[in-house]
């Protein structure tokens, strides 16, 4: 990201009184952030209140320092995390921005990201949320609770799932660790994180400090994400807010152990509000750490005893993973089985050696919605979505805000 573009995004994000909703209205009206600040007060008031328009004509307090800090941080990728690790600031509209977050009422204006540099350099979403599961729970779990979190995460990651959690003590840490233990066995892919940690501090801080080594391991096999400016300390109010991102990035949320009043139940309820599945592991009626899970079960959460109980509730994710498994294990196209249902090929023919793939030809180079592309190709929804996901991972197609797709020009 060029420095002037970074400056504009940070100025918009840091302007007092202008939240994510107002910022999105301004972007929808004027395009890039740089265009917002050149507008007249009257033009701005078509989108925001007069007080907000006045603030937009002033430089936010601390903006210069924040810009210097962010620019220096971006230029020193790998300095703290190690060779091969990258840093990125990913705003709305960036092809790397996770599309599932756009379905939320309050998607973050931008995300700070740490992860493998090669992955962050690709113009594809950081992860496919259909193949991601949040695992959350108590910061003070029982020994069995920690083992359940680690075991479930290990099994899911081994099958190609991405485990999303919050890098907290207890269940979160065990879930990240379990996923990392399966990372060498996970399916190969250009962008296939085994785990994602969403933190409630600035991404340049590790909280708790005891998870420094775990955080460094995560950025070699997955991502750490934050919506908070660099240097943001671990403020209590930020953690419930970040929980909406944990829920939003995942097809479902598994609560391992939790008290009745806990952040894990906030995550689960946010997941339910976003139309995601909620799962809970039952425990002893005498254990305080089980009472939150039992509350969720009474409210309609799915009782879970094994990973298979989760997979049964997420058939779309299972189908997406099956297609990715086939794509990863079959580097070149092979003849399809006569009994197989019609589906997209795992890897399209190379235009340099064969005729252009018909779906790429139908997509062209202008942004297009799924319905329009489906009308042009005649493919069923499942096959088309699976094929588009494979092309995103291969760098052929980018997913844009608003459910649009765009073909990329490959050098």
CSV table of N, CA, C and O in Angstrom, one decimal, residues 70-111:
chain,number,residue,atom,x,y,z
A,70,UNK,N,2.6,3.1,11.6
A,70,UNK,CA,2.1,2.1,10.7
A,70,UNK,C,3.0,1.9,9.5
A,70,UNK,O,3.3,0.8,9.1
A,71,UNK,N,3.5,3.0,8.9
A,71,UNK,CA,4.4,2.9,7.8
A,71,UNK,C,5.7,2.1,8.1
A,71,UNK,O,6.2,1.2,7.4
A,72,UNK,N,6.3,2.5,9.3
A,72,UNK,CA,7.5,1.8,9.7
A,72,UNK,C,7.2,0.3,10.0
A,72,UNK,O,8.0,-0.6,9.6
A,73,UNK,N,6.1,0.0,10.6
A,73,UNK,CA,5.7,-1.4,10.9
A,73,UNK,C,5.6,-2.2,9.6
A,73,UNK,O,6.1,-3.3,9.5
A,74,UNK,N,4.9,-1.6,8.6
A,74,UNK,CA,4.8,-2.3,7.3
A,74,UNK,C,6.1,-2.5,6.6
A,74,UNK,O,6.3,-3.6,6.0
A,75,UNK,N,7.0,-1.6,6.7
A,75,UNK,CA,8.3,-1.7,6.0
A,75,UNK,C,9.3,-2.7,6.7
A,75,UNK,O,10.2,-3.1,6.1
A,76,UNK,N,9.0,-3.1,7.9
A,76,UNK,CA,9.9,-3.9,8.7
A,76,UNK,C,9.3,-5.3,8.9
A,76,UNK,O,9.4,-5.9,9.9
A,77,UNK,N,8.6,-5.8,7.9
A,77,UNK,CA,8.0,-7.2,7.9
A,77,UNK,C,9.1,-8.2,8.2
A,77,UNK,O,10.2,-8.2,7.7
A,78,UNK,N,8.7,-9.1,9.2
A,78,UNK,CA,9.7,-10.2,9.5
A,78,UNK,C,10.7,-9.8,10.6
A,78,UNK,O,11.4,-10.7,11.1
A,79,UNK,N,10.7,-8.5,11.0
A,79,UNK,CA,11.7,-8.1,11.9
A,79,UNK,C,11.5,-8.8,13.3
A,79,UNK,O,12.5,-9.2,13.9
A,80,UNK,N,10.3,-8.9,13.7
A,80,UNK,CA,10.0,-9.6,15.0
A,80,UNK,C,9.5,-11.0,14.8
A,80,UNK,O,9.8,-11.9,15.7
A,81,UNK,N,8.8,-11.3,13.7
A,81,UNK,CA,8.2,-12.6,13.6
A,81,UNK,C,9.1,-13.6,12.9
A,81,UNK,O,8.8,-14.8,13.0
A,82,UNK,N,10.1,-13.2,12.2
A,82,UNK,CA,11.0,-14.1,11.6
A,82,UNK,C,10.9,-14.1,10.1
A,82,UNK,O,10.0,-13.5,9.5
A,83,UNK,N,11.9,-14.7,9.5
A,83,UNK,CA,12.0,-14.7,8.0
A,83,UNK,C,10.8,-15.4,7.4
A,83,UNK,O,10.4,-16.4,7.9
A,84,UNK,N,10.3,-14.8,6.3
A,84,UNK,CA,9.2,-15.4,5.6
A,84,UNK,C,7.9,-14.9,6.1
A,84,UNK,O,6.8,-15.2,5.4
A,85,UNK,N,7.8,-14.1,7.2
A,85,UNK,CA,6.6,-13.6,7.7
A,85,UNK,C,6.3,-12.2,7.2
A,85,UNK,O,7.3,-11.4,7.0
A,86,UNK,N,5.1,-11.9,6.9
A,86,UNK,CA,4.7,-10.6,6.3
A,86,UNK,C,3.8,-9.8,7.2
A,86,UNK,O,3.2,-10.4,8.1
A,87,UNK,N,3.6,-8.6,6.8
A,87,UNK,CA,2.7,-7.7,7.5
A,87,UNK,C,1.8,-7.0,6.4
A,87,UNK,O,2.3,-6.7,5.4
A,88,UNK,N,0.6,-6.7,6.8
A,88,UNK,CA,-0.3,-6.1,5.8
A,88,UNK,C,-1.4,-5.3,6.5
A,88,UNK,O,-1.8,-5.6,7.6
A,89,UNK,N,-1.8,-4.2,5.9
A,89,UNK,CA,-3.0,-3.5,6.3
A,89,UNK,C,-4.0,-3.7,5.2
A,89,UNK,O,-3.8,-3.3,4.1
A,90,UNK,N,-5.1,-4.3,5.5
A,90,UNK,CA,-6.1,-4.8,4.5
A,90,UNK,C,-7.4,-4.0,4.7
A,90,UNK,O,-8.2,-4.3,5.6
A,91,UNK,N,-7.7,-3.0,3.8
A,91,UNK,CA,-8.9,-2.2,4.0
A,91,UNK,C,-10.1,-2.9,3.3
A,91,UNK,O,-9.9,-3.8,2.5
A,92,UNK,N,-11.3,-2.3,3.5
A,92,UNK,CA,-12.5,-2.7,2.7
A,92,UNK,C,-12.2,-2.5,1.2
A,92,UNK,O,-11.5,-1.6,0.8
A,93,UNK,N,-12.6,-3.5,0.4
A,93,UNK,CA,-12.4,-3.4,-1.0
A,93,UNK,C,-11.1,-4.1,-1.4
A,93,UNK,O,-11.0,-4.4,-2.6
A,94,UNK,N,-10.2,-4.4,-0.5
A,94,UNK,CA,-9.0,-5.2,-0.9
A,94,UNK,C,-9.4,-6.6,-1.2
A,94,UNK,O,-10.2,-7.2,-0.4
A,95,UNK,N,-8.9,-7.2,-2.2
A,95,UNK,CA,-9.2,-8.6,-2.5
A,95,UNK,C,-8.9,-9.6,-1.4
A,95,UNK,O,-9.4,-10.7,-1.4
A,96,UNK,N,-8.0,-9.2,-0.5
A,96,UNK,CA,-7.6,-10.1,0.6
A,96,UNK,C,-8.6,-10.0,1.8
A,96,UNK,O,-8.6,-10.9,2.7
A,97,UNK,N,-9.5,-9.0,1.8
A,97,UNK,CA,-10.4,-8.8,2.9
A,97,UNK,C,-11.4,-10.0,2.9
A,97,UNK,O,-12.0,-10.4,1.9
A,98,UNK,N,-11.6,-10.7,4.1
A,98,UNK,CA,-12.5,-11.8,4.2
A,98,UNK,C,-13.9,-11.5,3.8
A,98,UNK,O,-14.5,-10.7,4.5
A,99,UNK,N,-14.5,-12.1,2.7
A,99,UNK,CA,-15.8,-11.7,2.3
A,99,UNK,C,-16.9,-11.9,3.4
A,99,UNK,O,-17.9,-11.2,3.4
A,100,UNK,N,-16.7,-12.9,4.2
A,100,UNK,CA,-17.7,-13.2,5.2
A,100,UNK,C,-18.0,-12.0,6.2
A,100,UNK,O,-19.1,-11.9,6.7
A,101,UNK,N,-16.9,-11.2,6.4
A,101,UNK,CA,-17.1,-10.1,7.3
A,101,UNK,C,-18.0,-9.0,6.7
A,101,UNK,O,-18.6,-8.3,7.5
A,102,UNK,N,-18.2,-9.0,5.4
A,102,UNK,CA,-19.1,-8.0,4.8
A,102,UNK,C,-20.5,-8.3,5.1
A,102,UNK,O,-21.4,-7.5,4.8
A,103,UNK,N,-20.8,-9.5,5.6
A,103,UNK,CA,-22.2,-9.9,5.9
A,103,UNK,C,-22.6,-9.4,7.3
A,103,UNK,O,-23.8,-9.5,7.7
A,104,UNK,N,-21.6,-8.9,8.0
A,104,UNK,CA,-21.9,-8.4,9.4
A,104,UNK,C,-22.5,-7.0,9.3
A,104,UNK,O,-22.3,-6.3,8.4
A,105,UNK,N,-23.1,-6.6,10.4
A,105,UNK,CA,-23.7,-5.2,10.5
A,105,UNK,C,-22.5,-4.2,10.6
A,105,UNK,O,-22.7,-3.1,10.2
A,106,UNK,N,-21.4,-4.6,11.3
A,106,UNK,CA,-20.4,-3.7,11.6
A,106,UNK,C,-19.0,-4.2,11.2
A,106,UNK,O,-18.2,-4.5,12.0
A,107,UNK,N,-18.8,-4.4,9.9
A,107,UNK,CA,-17.5,-5.0,9.5
A,107,UNK,C,-16.4,-3.9,9.7
A,107,UNK,O,-16.6,-2.7,9.6
A,108,UNK,N,-15.2,-4.4,10.1
A,108,UNK,CA,-14.1,-3.4,10.3
A,108,UNK,C,-13.7,-2.7,9.1
A,108,UNK,O,-13.8,-3.2,8.0
A,109,UNK,N,-13.3,-1.4,9.3
A,109,UNK,CA,-12.9,-0.6,8.1
A,109,UNK,C,-11.6,-1.2,7.5
A,109,UNK,O,-11.5,-1.2,6.3
A,110,UNK,N,-10.7,-1.7,8.3
A,110,UNK,CA,-9.5,-2.3,7.8
A,110,UNK,C,-9.0,-3.3,8.9
A,110,UNK,O,-9.3,-3.2,10.1
A,111,UNK,N,-8.2,-4.2,8.4
A,111,UNK,CA,-7.6,-5.2,9.3
A,111,UNK,C,-6.1,-5.2,9.2
A,111,UNK,O,-5.5,-5.0,8.1
